Amino acid sequence: MADFSNKVIYQIYPKSFKDSNGDGIGDIPGVIEKLDYLQDLGVDYLWLTPFFVSPQRDNGYDVADYRNIDPMFGTMEDLDNLIAEGEKRNIGLMFDMVFNHTSTSHEWFRRALAGEKKYQDYYIFKEGAPDQPPTNWQSKFGGSAWEYVSSLGKWYLHLFDVTQADLNWKNPEVREELKEVIRFWKAKGVKGFRFDVVNLISKPEIWEDDFEGDGRKFYTDGPYVHEYLKELVRDTGIEDYVTVGEMSSTTLEHCIRYSGAEEKELSMCFNFHHLKVDYRGGDKWKWELMEPDYMELKVIFEKWQMGMQRGNAWNALFWCNHDQPRIVSRFGNEGEYWKESAKMLAGMIHLMRGTPYIYQGEEIGMTNPHYTSIEQYADVESRNYYEILLNEGKTKEEALEILAARSRDNSRTPMQWTDERYCGFSDTKPWIPVSDNFEKINVKKQKQDRDSILEFYKKLIMLRKEKEVIARGNIEFMEVENAGVLAYTRCLDKQKLLVCCNFRDVESQMEFTQEWKSGRKILGNYEENHKNNYKVLTLRPYEIIVLEKGEE
Ligand code: TEU
Ligand code: CA
């Protein structure tokens, strides 16, 4: 497997990145317009979320044609142009393969509904009475995971929206079809692939009810998932491409196999355990407000970083993506310590062992948009759960307060380029409302500020290129009593770094060891030097300090 340890990947949600033709919807020509900005930032790959033909029920994760671009995003020529212009800037493209399910508008599903047995076997259809779903499993977007088709007298499985029918990976014809999709985009010059919820593709042999949860225990990291991944990678020759799997509700053991250097499955994987420390209860219920448990966060980081290191496997490092609220609103501070906390969170994750991902707008500290009415929300998951919360007896205000913290739309608002109307994203009203703070938080303002969050991200990316210890060094966590302080070292030969992060909005102390007396500060988010007596290090609110000890 190739080494992507010193690379940085930037995630673009095209619908909200830049609108080039004034229809209020981001598009591929808009991405091309911003390639110089991305080259200046210093990123190596661009992961674009799906722009394929889709009814947009789940904003493109409901694919109706894997080989064609949806006209709302542009033309195939625009795509060829993006790949070519990216190449000129040494930026590779990573496309998002949604292979667990297709849209019910896909030709395959339409032919299945028309009664063609071949295409019914592309999906998971089960005989059954109209009032008796095959299992009691729940969709991740609420409601039953089964939909009855009366014309066929059968149910079909949809782990997500009812318009997203799960594919039958047991069928070799399905696996062959999907390999052809990879070969098609490989031939076009695509350099990497993200595989959407790829650890859900292997369904169980026996279909049974789940009396403790929503059914995920039966299909998550399923019986043949590793075989399917090995076959897909081998038969399409993408062992040395940059590949990342989104692993929903997975385990460390499986992630060591998914991204193990010898396994020849994927280059790395996303897991989400660190983004559930503010979720409560079974299956980690998302739709309830809870303060983040920072002690649990530290435990999770240590378990996964050390476990993946021992397993010779590779992490995708991230806080943000198109499904998660903005991290500075979630684990940082939107007010007095907005800049410090955004920088601290960035440094914490970028200096760990793995390949870091930057989600559009994270590099300028974009926050949640603070929507106040359900009409502002577009996301199918959010709108479904708004109704579920009301049906559970929550008031509209309570439900809206939960959505304002949890909704996936928090990260899907237009990228804030300038302080002009519609934040420089478009010259017409965007498909989703702009965040209420775009005049204060935008690229144009931060490009003129040497102390900006944007400049801090550039420094982090440069450090990763300059210092091999960041890309390839071993990681070790320091025992720190204080629940609000996370500290770890990175070592490679004689190079050593110490990274100390204060999660708190108050001063926090951590024990300091004599060996770091000679440490040189190479990165921080406060100007003046920190006070320390080399026994106790005092960290200011949301302070990050990075010390280096070189050859001695
Ligand atoms: O996400 C899968 C997934 O696990 C998330 O949807 C998660 O369940 C939810 O957002 C947390 O509440 C992938 C894509 O990233 C997401 O955008 C798609 O909606 C989903 O798969 C279905 O394709
Ligand atoms: Ca457009």
mmCIF file of C-alpha atoms in Angstrom, residues 52-389:
data_model
loop_
_atom_site.group_PDB
_atom_site.id
_atom_site.type_symbol
_atom_site.label_atom_id
_atom_site.label_comp_id
_atom_site.label_asym_id
_atom_site.label_seq_id
_atom_site.Cartn_x
_atom_site.Cartn_y
_atom_site.Cartn_z
ATOM 1 C CA PHE A 52 -23.576 12.103 -9.997
ATOM 2 C CA VAL A 53 -27.082 11.985 -11.475
ATOM 3 C CA SER A 54 -29.429 11.963 -8.472
ATOM 4 C CA PRO A 55 -32.935 13.047 -7.414
ATOM 5 C CA GLN A 56 -31.094 14.828 -4.531
ATOM 6 C CA ARG A 57 -33.300 13.237 -1.862
ATOM 7 C CA ASP A 58 -30.121 12.724 0.192
ATOM 8 C CA ASN A 59 -28.101 15.432 -1.578
ATOM 9 C CA GLY A 60 -26.469 13.063 -4.014
ATOM 10 C CA TYR A 61 -25.948 10.030 -1.770
ATOM 11 C CA ASP A 62 -28.910 8.633 -3.692
ATOM 12 C CA VAL A 63 -27.174 7.858 -6.962
ATOM 13 C CA ALA A 64 -29.216 7.221 -10.131
ATOM 14 C CA ASP A 65 -26.232 6.961 -12.532
ATOM 15 C CA TYR A 66 -22.669 6.342 -11.260
ATOM 16 C CA ARG A 67 -21.002 7.387 -14.531
ATOM 17 C CA ASN A 68 -22.696 10.691 -15.284
ATOM 18 C CA ILE A 69 -22.584 14.087 -13.634
ATOM 19 C CA ASP A 70 -25.904 15.606 -12.663
ATOM 20 C CA PRO A 71 -26.583 18.641 -14.934
ATOM 21 C CA MET A 72 -27.048 20.838 -11.830
ATOM 22 C CA PHE A 73 -23.302 20.427 -11.167
ATOM 23 C CA GLY A 74 -22.148 20.845 -14.796
ATOM 24 C CA THR A 75 -20.998 18.636 -17.670
ATOM 25 C CA MET A 76 -18.573 15.752 -18.155
ATOM 26 C CA GLU A 77 -16.315 18.277 -19.891
ATOM 27 C CA ASP A 78 -16.297 20.379 -16.679
ATOM 28 C CA LEU A 79 -15.270 17.258 -14.783
ATOM 29 C CA ASP A 80 -12.470 16.448 -17.231
ATOM 30 C CA ASN A 81 -11.384 20.081 -16.867
ATOM 31 C CA LEU A 82 -11.371 19.875 -13.073
ATOM 32 C CA ILE A 83 -9.211 16.725 -13.143
ATOM 33 C CA ALA A 84 -6.790 18.342 -15.610
ATOM 34 C CA GLU A 85 -6.605 21.675 -13.748
ATOM 35 C CA GLY A 86 -6.079 19.790 -10.485
ATOM 36 C CA GLU A 87 -3.210 17.817 -12.045
ATOM 37 C CA LYS A 88 -1.525 21.088 -13.095
ATOM 38 C CA ARG A 89 -1.520 22.101 -9.431
ATOM 39 C CA ASN A 90 -0.436 18.678 -8.162
ATOM 40 C CA ILE A 91 -3.851 18.143 -6.647
ATOM 41 C CA GLY A 92 -5.477 14.733 -7.129
ATOM 42 C CA LEU A 93 -9.222 14.076 -7.182
ATOM 43 C CA MET A 94 -10.932 11.612 -4.832
ATOM 44 C CA PHE A 95 -14.492 10.675 -5.854
ATOM 45 C CA ASP A 96 -17.170 9.415 -3.458
ATOM 46 C CA MET A 97 -18.496 5.921 -4.255
ATOM 47 C CA VAL A 98 -21.906 5.209 -2.712
ATOM 48 C CA PHE A 99 -21.883 1.452 -3.199
ATOM 49 C CA ASN A 100 -24.075 0.300 -0.308
ATOM 50 C CA HIS A 101 -27.239 1.493 -2.051
ATOM 51 C CA THR A 102 -28.577 3.223 -5.158
ATOM 52 C CA SER A 103 -31.415 5.646 -5.617
ATOM 53 C CA THR A 104 -34.729 3.969 -6.400
ATOM 54 C CA SER A 105 -34.568 6.120 -9.573
ATOM 55 C CA HIS A 106 -31.555 4.106 -10.761
ATOM 56 C CA GLU A 107 -32.258 2.075 -13.937
ATOM 57 C CA TRP A 108 -31.372 -1.116 -12.085
ATOM 58 C CA PHE A 109 -34.100 -0.512 -9.449
ATOM 59 C CA ARG A 110 -36.655 0.616 -12.001
ATOM 60 C CA ARG A 111 -36.115 -2.641 -13.936
ATOM 61 C CA ALA A 112 -36.403 -4.578 -10.684
ATOM 62 C CA LEU A 113 -39.789 -2.926 -10.014
ATOM 63 C CA ALA A 114 -40.817 -3.783 -13.583
ATOM 64 C CA GLY A 115 -40.370 -7.439 -12.623
ATOM 65 C CA GLU A 116 -36.966 -8.294 -14.126
ATOM 66 C CA LYS A 117 -35.596 -11.053 -11.858
ATOM 67 C CA LYS A 118 -31.976 -10.237 -12.768
ATOM 68 C CA TYR A 119 -32.328 -6.747 -11.361
ATOM 69 C CA GLN A 120 -34.409 -7.808 -8.360
ATOM 70 C CA ASP A 121 -31.327 -9.828 -7.410
ATOM 71 C CA TYR A 122 -29.310 -6.595 -7.493
ATOM 72 C CA TYR A 123 -31.185 -5.549 -4.345
ATOM 73 C CA ILE A 124 -32.477 -7.114 -1.138
ATOM 74 C CA PHE A 125 -36.063 -8.079 -1.823
ATOM 75 C CA LYS A 126 -37.896 -10.368 0.594
ATOM 76 C CA GLU A 127 -41.287 -12.055 0.161
ATOM 77 C CA GLY A 128 -43.746 -11.094 2.878
ATOM 78 C CA ALA A 129 -47.213 -10.026 3.935
ATOM 79 C CA PRO A 130 -47.917 -6.302 3.562
ATOM 80 C CA ASP A 131 -48.182 -5.807 7.306
ATOM 81 C CA GLN A 132 -45.151 -7.855 8.303
ATOM 82 C CA PRO A 133 -41.683 -6.420 7.454
ATOM 83 C CA PRO A 134 -38.988 -9.156 7.328
ATOM 84 C CA THR A 135 -37.302 -7.704 10.454
ATOM 85 C CA ASN A 136 -37.916 -4.898 12.955
ATOM 86 C CA TRP A 137 -34.798 -3.015 11.856
ATOM 87 C CA GLN A 138 -34.935 0.788 11.822
ATOM 88 C CA SER A 139 -33.598 3.082 9.071
ATOM 89 C CA LYS A 140 -30.840 5.468 10.193
ATOM 90 C CA PHE A 141 -33.123 8.231 8.968
ATOM 91 C CA GLY A 142 -36.047 7.055 11.118
ATOM 92 C CA GLY A 143 -38.865 4.578 10.502
ATOM 93 C CA SER A 144 -38.702 0.989 9.282
ATOM 94 C CA ALA A 145 -35.692 -0.133 7.201
ATOM 95 C CA TRP A 146 -38.124 -2.064 4.914
ATOM 96 C CA GLU A 147 -40.533 -0.786 2.240
ATOM 97 C CA TYR A 148 -43.346 -2.898 0.817
ATOM 98 C CA VAL A 149 -43.884 -3.033 -2.985
ATOM 99 C CA SER A 150 -47.457 -4.246 -3.405
ATOM 100 C CA SER A 151 -47.058 -4.856 -7.165
ATOM 101 C CA LEU A 152 -44.346 -7.406 -6.345
ATOM 102 C CA GLY A 153 -45.672 -8.612 -2.986
ATOM 103 C CA LYS A 154 -42.155 -8.025 -1.670
ATOM 104 C CA TRP A 155 -40.249 -5.799 0.770
ATOM 105 C CA TYR A 156 -36.932 -4.136 -0.032
ATOM 106 C CA LEU A 157 -34.250 -3.103 2.448
ATOM 107 C CA HIS A 158 -33.158 0.533 2.859
ATOM 108 C CA LEU A 159 -30.835 1.262 5.751
ATOM 109 C CA PHE A 160 -31.139 4.936 4.906
ATOM 110 C CA ASP A 161 -33.924 6.801 3.119
ATOM 111 C CA VAL A 162 -36.772 4.875 1.503
ATOM 112 C CA THR A 163 -35.424 6.092 -1.870
ATOM 113 C CA GLN A 164 -32.005 4.513 -1.134
ATOM 114 C CA ALA A 165 -32.341 0.761 -1.811
ATOM 115 C CA ASP A 166 -29.526 -1.420 -0.425
ATOM 116 C CA LEU A 167 -27.531 -3.342 -3.036
ATOM 117 C CA ASN A 168 -27.072 -7.107 -2.800
ATOM 118 C CA TRP A 169 -23.287 -7.519 -2.613
ATOM 119 C CA LYS A 170 -23.673 -11.287 -2.427
ATOM 120 C CA ASN A 171 -24.539 -11.119 -6.141
ATOM 121 C CA PRO A 172 -21.303 -11.287 -8.188
ATOM 122 C CA GLU A 173 -23.010 -9.346 -10.982
ATOM 123 C CA VAL A 174 -23.485 -6.403 -8.578
ATOM 124 C CA ARG A 175 -19.837 -6.534 -7.541
ATOM 125 C CA GLU A 176 -18.820 -6.608 -11.230
ATOM 126 C CA GLU A 177 -21.026 -3.608 -12.039
ATOM 127 C CA LEU A 178 -19.411 -1.594 -9.239
ATOM 128 C CA LYS A 179 -15.892 -2.584 -10.298
ATOM 129 C CA GLU A 180 -16.742 -1.219 -13.755
ATOM 130 C CA VAL A 181 -17.646 2.125 -12.136
ATOM 131 C CA ILE A 182 -14.236 2.284 -10.452
ATOM 132 C CA ARG A 183 -12.464 1.344 -13.717
ATOM 133 C CA PHE A 184 -14.419 4.093 -15.542
ATOM 134 C CA TRP A 185 -13.340 6.876 -13.162
ATOM 135 C CA LYS A 186 -9.782 5.486 -12.892
ATOM 136 C CA ALA A 187 -9.499 5.777 -16.680
ATOM 137 C CA LYS A 188 -10.608 9.411 -16.348
ATOM 138 C CA GLY A 189 -7.654 10.205 -14.094
ATOM 139 C CA VAL A 190 -9.328 10.085 -10.677
ATOM 140 C CA LYS A 191 -6.621 9.375 -8.083
ATOM 141 C CA GLY A 192 -8.630 8.272 -5.057
ATOM 142 C CA PHE A 193 -11.933 6.946 -3.789
ATOM 143 C CA ARG A 194 -14.012 7.380 -0.633
ATOM 144 C CA PHE A 195 -16.375 4.468 -0.007
ATOM 145 C CA ASP A 196 -19.616 5.520 1.640
ATOM 146 C CA VAL A 197 -20.718 3.329 4.615
ATOM 147 C CA VAL A 198 -18.720 0.548 3.016
ATOM 148 C CA ASN A 199 -18.714 -1.536 6.233
ATOM 149 C CA LEU A 200 -22.478 -2.073 5.841
ATOM 150 C CA ILE A 201 -22.339 -3.846 2.456
ATOM 151 C CA SER A 202 -22.263 -7.435 3.747
ATOM 152 C CA LYS A 203 -25.689 -8.398 5.027
ATOM 153 C CA PRO A 204 -26.285 -11.394 7.328
ATOM 154 C CA GLU A 205 -27.250 -14.907 6.163
ATOM 155 C CA ILE A 206 -30.183 -15.029 8.572
ATOM 156 C CA TRP A 207 -32.662 -12.134 8.885
ATOM 157 C CA GLU A 208 -33.728 -11.698 12.487
ATOM 158 C CA ASP A 209 -35.247 -9.039 14.708
ATOM 159 C CA ASP A 210 -33.069 -6.907 16.941
ATOM 160 C CA PHE A 211 -34.527 -6.726 20.463
ATOM 161 C CA GLU A 212 -31.790 -4.458 21.818
ATOM 162 C CA GLY A 213 -31.176 -1.939 19.028
ATOM 163 C CA ASP A 214 -32.016 -0.807 15.516
ATOM 164 C CA GLY A 215 -30.588 -3.831 13.724
ATOM 165 C CA ARG A 216 -27.137 -2.407 13.053
ATOM 166 C CA LYS A 217 -25.446 -5.244 14.979
ATOM 167 C CA PHE A 218 -26.538 -7.665 12.218
ATOM 168 C CA TYR A 219 -25.131 -5.756 9.208
ATOM 169 C CA THR A 220 -22.281 -3.606 10.564
ATOM 170 C CA ASP A 221 -18.819 -5.028 9.662
ATOM 171 C CA GLY A 222 -20.774 -7.953 8.147
ATOM 172 C CA PRO A 223 -19.581 -11.533 7.483
ATOM 173 C CA TYR A 224 -17.953 -11.012 4.048
ATOM 174 C CA VAL A 225 -17.061 -7.296 4.171
ATOM 175 C CA HIS A 226 -13.298 -7.879 4.121
ATOM 176 C CA GLU A 227 -13.502 -10.382 1.266
ATOM 177 C CA TYR A 228 -15.640 -7.978 -0.779
ATOM 178 C CA LEU A 229 -13.208 -5.094 -0.177
ATOM 179 C CA LYS A 230 -10.146 -7.210 -1.063
ATOM 180 C CA GLU A 231 -11.870 -8.364 -4.273
ATOM 181 C CA LEU A 232 -12.933 -4.817 -5.245
ATOM 182 C CA VAL A 233 -9.426 -3.372 -4.698
ATOM 183 C CA ARG A 234 -7.642 -6.305 -6.369
ATOM 184 C CA ASP A 235 -9.873 -6.504 -9.431
ATOM 185 C CA THR A 236 -9.758 -2.755 -10.077
ATOM 186 C CA GLY A 237 -6.041 -2.331 -9.306
ATOM 187 C CA ILE A 238 -6.431 0.512 -6.806
ATOM 188 C CA GLU A 239 -4.089 -0.871 -4.096
ATOM 189 C CA ASP A 240 -1.869 2.202 -4.520
ATOM 190 C CA TYR A 241 -4.648 4.749 -4.908
ATOM 191 C CA VAL A 242 -5.645 6.842 -1.913
ATOM 192 C CA THR A 243 -8.741 5.084 -0.631
ATOM 193 C CA VAL A 244 -10.760 5.706 2.520
ATOM 194 C CA GLY A 245 -13.732 3.836 3.904
ATOM 195 C CA GLU A 246 -16.471 5.453 5.948
ATOM 196 C CA MET A 247 -17.008 2.906 8.733
ATOM 197 C CA SER A 248 -20.307 3.421 10.527
ATOM 198 C CA SER A 249 -20.427 2.129 14.143
ATOM 199 C CA THR A 250 -17.325 0.006 13.562
ATOM 200 C CA THR A 251 -14.670 -1.510 15.849
ATOM 201 C CA LEU A 252 -10.910 -1.022 16.242
ATOM 202 C CA GLU A 253 -10.309 -4.670 15.332
ATOM 203 C CA HIS A 254 -12.132 -4.286 12.009
ATOM 204 C CA CYS A 255 -10.439 -0.948 11.245
ATOM 205 C CA ILE A 256 -7.043 -2.600 11.758
ATOM 206 C CA ARG A 257 -8.090 -5.051 9.051
ATOM 207 C CA TYR A 258 -9.717 -2.416 6.769
ATOM 208 C CA SER A 259 -6.564 -0.271 6.720
ATOM 209 C CA GLY A 260 -3.780 -2.671 7.759
ATOM 210 C CA ALA A 261 -0.665 -2.215 5.619
ATOM 211 C CA GLU A 262 -0.629 -5.936 4.715
ATOM 212 C CA GLU A 263 -4.389 -6.355 4.258
ATOM 213 C CA LYS A 264 -4.624 -4.737 0.770
ATOM 214 C CA GLU A 265 -8.064 -3.356 1.531
ATOM 215 C CA LEU A 266 -8.060 0.458 2.000
ATOM 216 C CA SER A 267 -5.403 3.115 2.668
ATOM 217 C CA MET A 268 -7.251 4.364 5.742
ATOM 218 C CA CYS A 269 -10.672 4.614 7.359
ATOM 219 C CA PHE A 270 -13.006 7.044 9.087
ATOM 220 C CA ASN A 271 -14.477 5.955 12.392
ATOM 221 C CA PHE A 272 -16.836 8.153 14.432
ATOM 222 C CA HIS A 273 -16.376 7.163 18.049
ATOM 223 C CA HIS A 274 -14.692 10.500 18.938
ATOM 224 C CA LEU A 275 -17.752 12.287 17.524
ATOM 225 C CA LYS A 276 -20.206 10.549 19.812
ATOM 226 C CA VAL A 277 -18.912 11.808 23.200
ATOM 227 C CA ASP A 278 -21.817 14.271 23.235
ATOM 228 C CA TYR A 279 -24.379 11.589 22.253
ATOM 229 C CA ARG A 280 -26.276 9.776 24.974
ATOM 230 C CA GLY A 281 -27.301 6.142 25.472
ATOM 231 C CA GLY A 282 -27.862 3.097 23.316
ATOM 232 C CA ASP A 283 -26.767 3.219 19.690
ATOM 233 C CA LYS A 284 -25.582 6.612 20.828
ATOM 234 C CA TRP A 285 -28.807 8.598 20.426
ATOM 235 C CA LYS A 286 -27.888 11.786 18.567
ATOM 236 C CA TRP A 287 -31.086 13.772 18.976
ATOM 237 C CA GLU A 288 -30.650 14.931 22.550
ATOM 238 C CA LEU A 289 -28.403 17.722 23.857
ATOM 239 C CA MET A 290 -25.502 16.749 26.078
ATOM 240 C CA GLU A 291 -22.221 18.410 27.011
ATOM 241 C CA PRO A 292 -19.186 16.658 25.473
ATOM 242 C CA ASP A 293 -17.488 14.165 27.792
ATOM 243 C CA TYR A 294 -13.864 15.253 27.316
ATOM 244 C CA MET A 295 -12.504 12.435 29.489
ATOM 245 C CA GLU A 296 -14.213 9.919 27.170
ATOM 246 C CA LEU A 297 -12.777 11.809 24.197
ATOM 247 C CA LYS A 298 -9.236 11.452 25.529
ATOM 248 C CA VAL A 299 -9.788 7.744 26.206
ATOM 249 C CA ILE A 300 -11.110 7.191 22.693
ATOM 250 C CA PHE A 301 -8.251 9.069 21.026
ATOM 251 C CA GLU A 302 -5.667 7.079 23.010
ATOM 252 C CA LYS A 303 -7.395 3.720 22.361
ATOM 253 C CA TRP A 304 -7.674 4.281 18.606
ATOM 254 C CA GLN A 305 -4.329 5.986 18.033
ATOM 255 C CA MET A 306 -2.404 3.364 20.030
ATOM 256 C CA GLY A 307 -4.506 0.485 18.659
ATOM 257 C CA MET A 308 -4.057 1.470 15.028
ATOM 258 C CA GLN A 309 -0.336 2.062 15.631
ATOM 259 C CA ARG A 310 0.063 -1.410 17.159
ATOM 260 C CA GLY A 311 -1.963 -2.839 14.290
ATOM 261 C CA ASN A 312 0.175 -1.087 11.675
ATOM 262 C CA ALA A 313 -3.042 0.442 10.336
ATOM 263 C CA TRP A 314 -3.868 3.998 9.300
ATOM 264 C CA ASN A 315 -6.337 6.587 10.595
ATOM 265 C CA ALA A 316 -8.164 9.251 8.651
ATOM 266 C CA LEU A 317 -7.985 12.215 11.044
ATOM 267 C CA PHE A 318 -10.987 14.542 11.024
ATOM 268 C CA TRP A 319 -13.412 16.605 13.074
ATOM 269 C CA CYS A 320 -15.714 17.866 10.356
ATOM 270 C CA ASN A 321 -17.537 16.553 7.325
ATOM 271 C CA HIS A 322 -20.864 17.127 5.556
ATOM 272 C CA ASP A 323 -22.720 15.060 8.178
ATOM 273 C CA GLN A 324 -21.260 16.585 11.350
ATOM 274 C CA PRO A 325 -21.940 19.942 13.047
ATOM 275 C CA ARG A 326 -19.095 22.479 12.882
ATOM 276 C CA ILE A 327 -16.449 21.471 15.413
ATOM 277 C CA VAL A 328 -15.738 24.977 16.734
ATOM 278 C CA SER A 329 -19.434 25.199 17.728
ATOM 279 C CA ARG A 330 -19.455 21.654 19.120
ATOM 280 C CA PHE A 331 -16.187 21.208 21.054
ATOM 281 C CA GLY A 332 -14.753 24.742 20.816
ATOM 282 C CA ASN A 333 -16.035 28.236 21.565
ATOM 283 C CA GLU A 334 -17.945 30.588 19.242
ATOM 284 C CA GLY A 335 -17.381 33.650 21.402
ATOM 285 C CA GLU A 336 -14.356 35.009 23.263
ATOM 286 C CA TYR A 337 -12.132 32.058 22.361
ATOM 287 C CA TRP A 338 -13.416 31.342 18.840
ATOM 288 C CA LYS A 339 -9.994 31.781 17.168
ATOM 289 C CA GLU A 340 -7.981 30.044 19.905
ATOM 290 C CA SER A 341 -10.337 27.073 20.124
ATOM 291 C CA ALA A 342 -10.546 26.595 16.333
ATOM 292 C CA LYS A 343 -6.734 26.566 16.162
ATOM 293 C CA MET A 344 -6.348 24.247 19.167
ATOM 294 C CA LEU A 345 -8.828 21.716 17.722
ATOM 295 C CA ALA A 346 -7.057 21.844 14.351
ATOM 296 C CA GLY A 347 -3.606 21.304 15.846
ATOM 297 C CA MET A 348 -4.782 18.490 18.083
ATOM 298 C CA ILE A 349 -6.031 16.385 15.198
ATOM 299 C CA HIS A 350 -3.456 17.376 12.540
ATOM 300 C CA LEU A 351 -0.470 16.430 14.677
ATOM 301 C CA MET A 352 -1.766 12.952 15.537
ATOM 302 C CA ARG A 353 -0.788 9.785 13.617
ATOM 303 C CA GLY A 354 -2.819 9.552 10.419
ATOM 304 C CA THR A 355 -3.847 11.517 7.320
ATOM 305 C CA PRO A 356 -5.756 14.726 8.153
ATOM 306 C CA TYR A 357 -8.921 15.852 6.362
ATOM 307 C CA ILE A 358 -10.065 19.472 6.213
ATOM 308 C CA TYR A 359 -13.762 20.010 5.518
ATOM 309 C CA GLN A 360 -14.605 23.153 3.505
ATOM 310 C CA GLY A 361 -14.900 26.143 5.824
ATOM 311 C CA GLU A 362 -13.212 24.418 8.775
ATOM 312 C CA GLU A 363 -9.982 26.207 7.803
ATOM 313 C CA ILE A 364 -11.622 29.569 8.525
ATOM 314 C CA GLY A 365 -13.463 28.481 11.666
ATOM 315 C CA MET A 366 -16.952 28.412 10.174
ATOM 316 C CA THR A 367 -19.600 27.806 12.838
ATOM 317 C CA ASN A 368 -23.088 26.289 12.878
ATOM 318 C CA PRO A 369 -25.515 28.717 11.166
ATOM 319 C CA HIS A 370 -27.967 29.108 14.107
ATOM 320 C CA TYR A 371 -31.118 28.415 12.085
ATOM 321 C CA THR A 372 -34.377 29.310 13.857
ATOM 322 C CA SER A 373 -37.101 27.659 11.754
ATOM 323 C CA ILE A 374 -37.643 24.207 10.224
ATOM 324 C CA GLU A 375 -38.112 25.823 6.808
ATOM 325 C CA GLN A 376 -34.399 26.675 6.766
ATOM 326 C CA TYR A 377 -33.437 22.979 6.975
ATOM 327 C CA ALA A 378 -33.036 20.859 3.813
ATOM 328 C CA ASP A 379 -31.563 17.620 5.176
ATOM 329 C CA VAL A 380 -33.876 14.591 4.985
ATOM 330 C CA GLU A 381 -32.464 13.181 8.245
ATOM 331 C CA SER A 382 -33.042 16.457 10.114
ATOM 332 C CA ARG A 383 -36.562 16.960 8.772
ATOM 333 C CA ASN A 384 -37.494 13.357 9.638
ATOM 334 C CA TYR A 385 -36.190 13.659 13.193
ATOM 335 C CA TYR A 386 -37.863 17.045 13.691
ATOM 336 C CA GLU A 387 -41.211 15.258 13.192
ATOM 337 C CA ILE A 388 -40.106 12.326 15.377
ATOM 338 C CA LEU A 389 -39.126 14.724 18.188
#
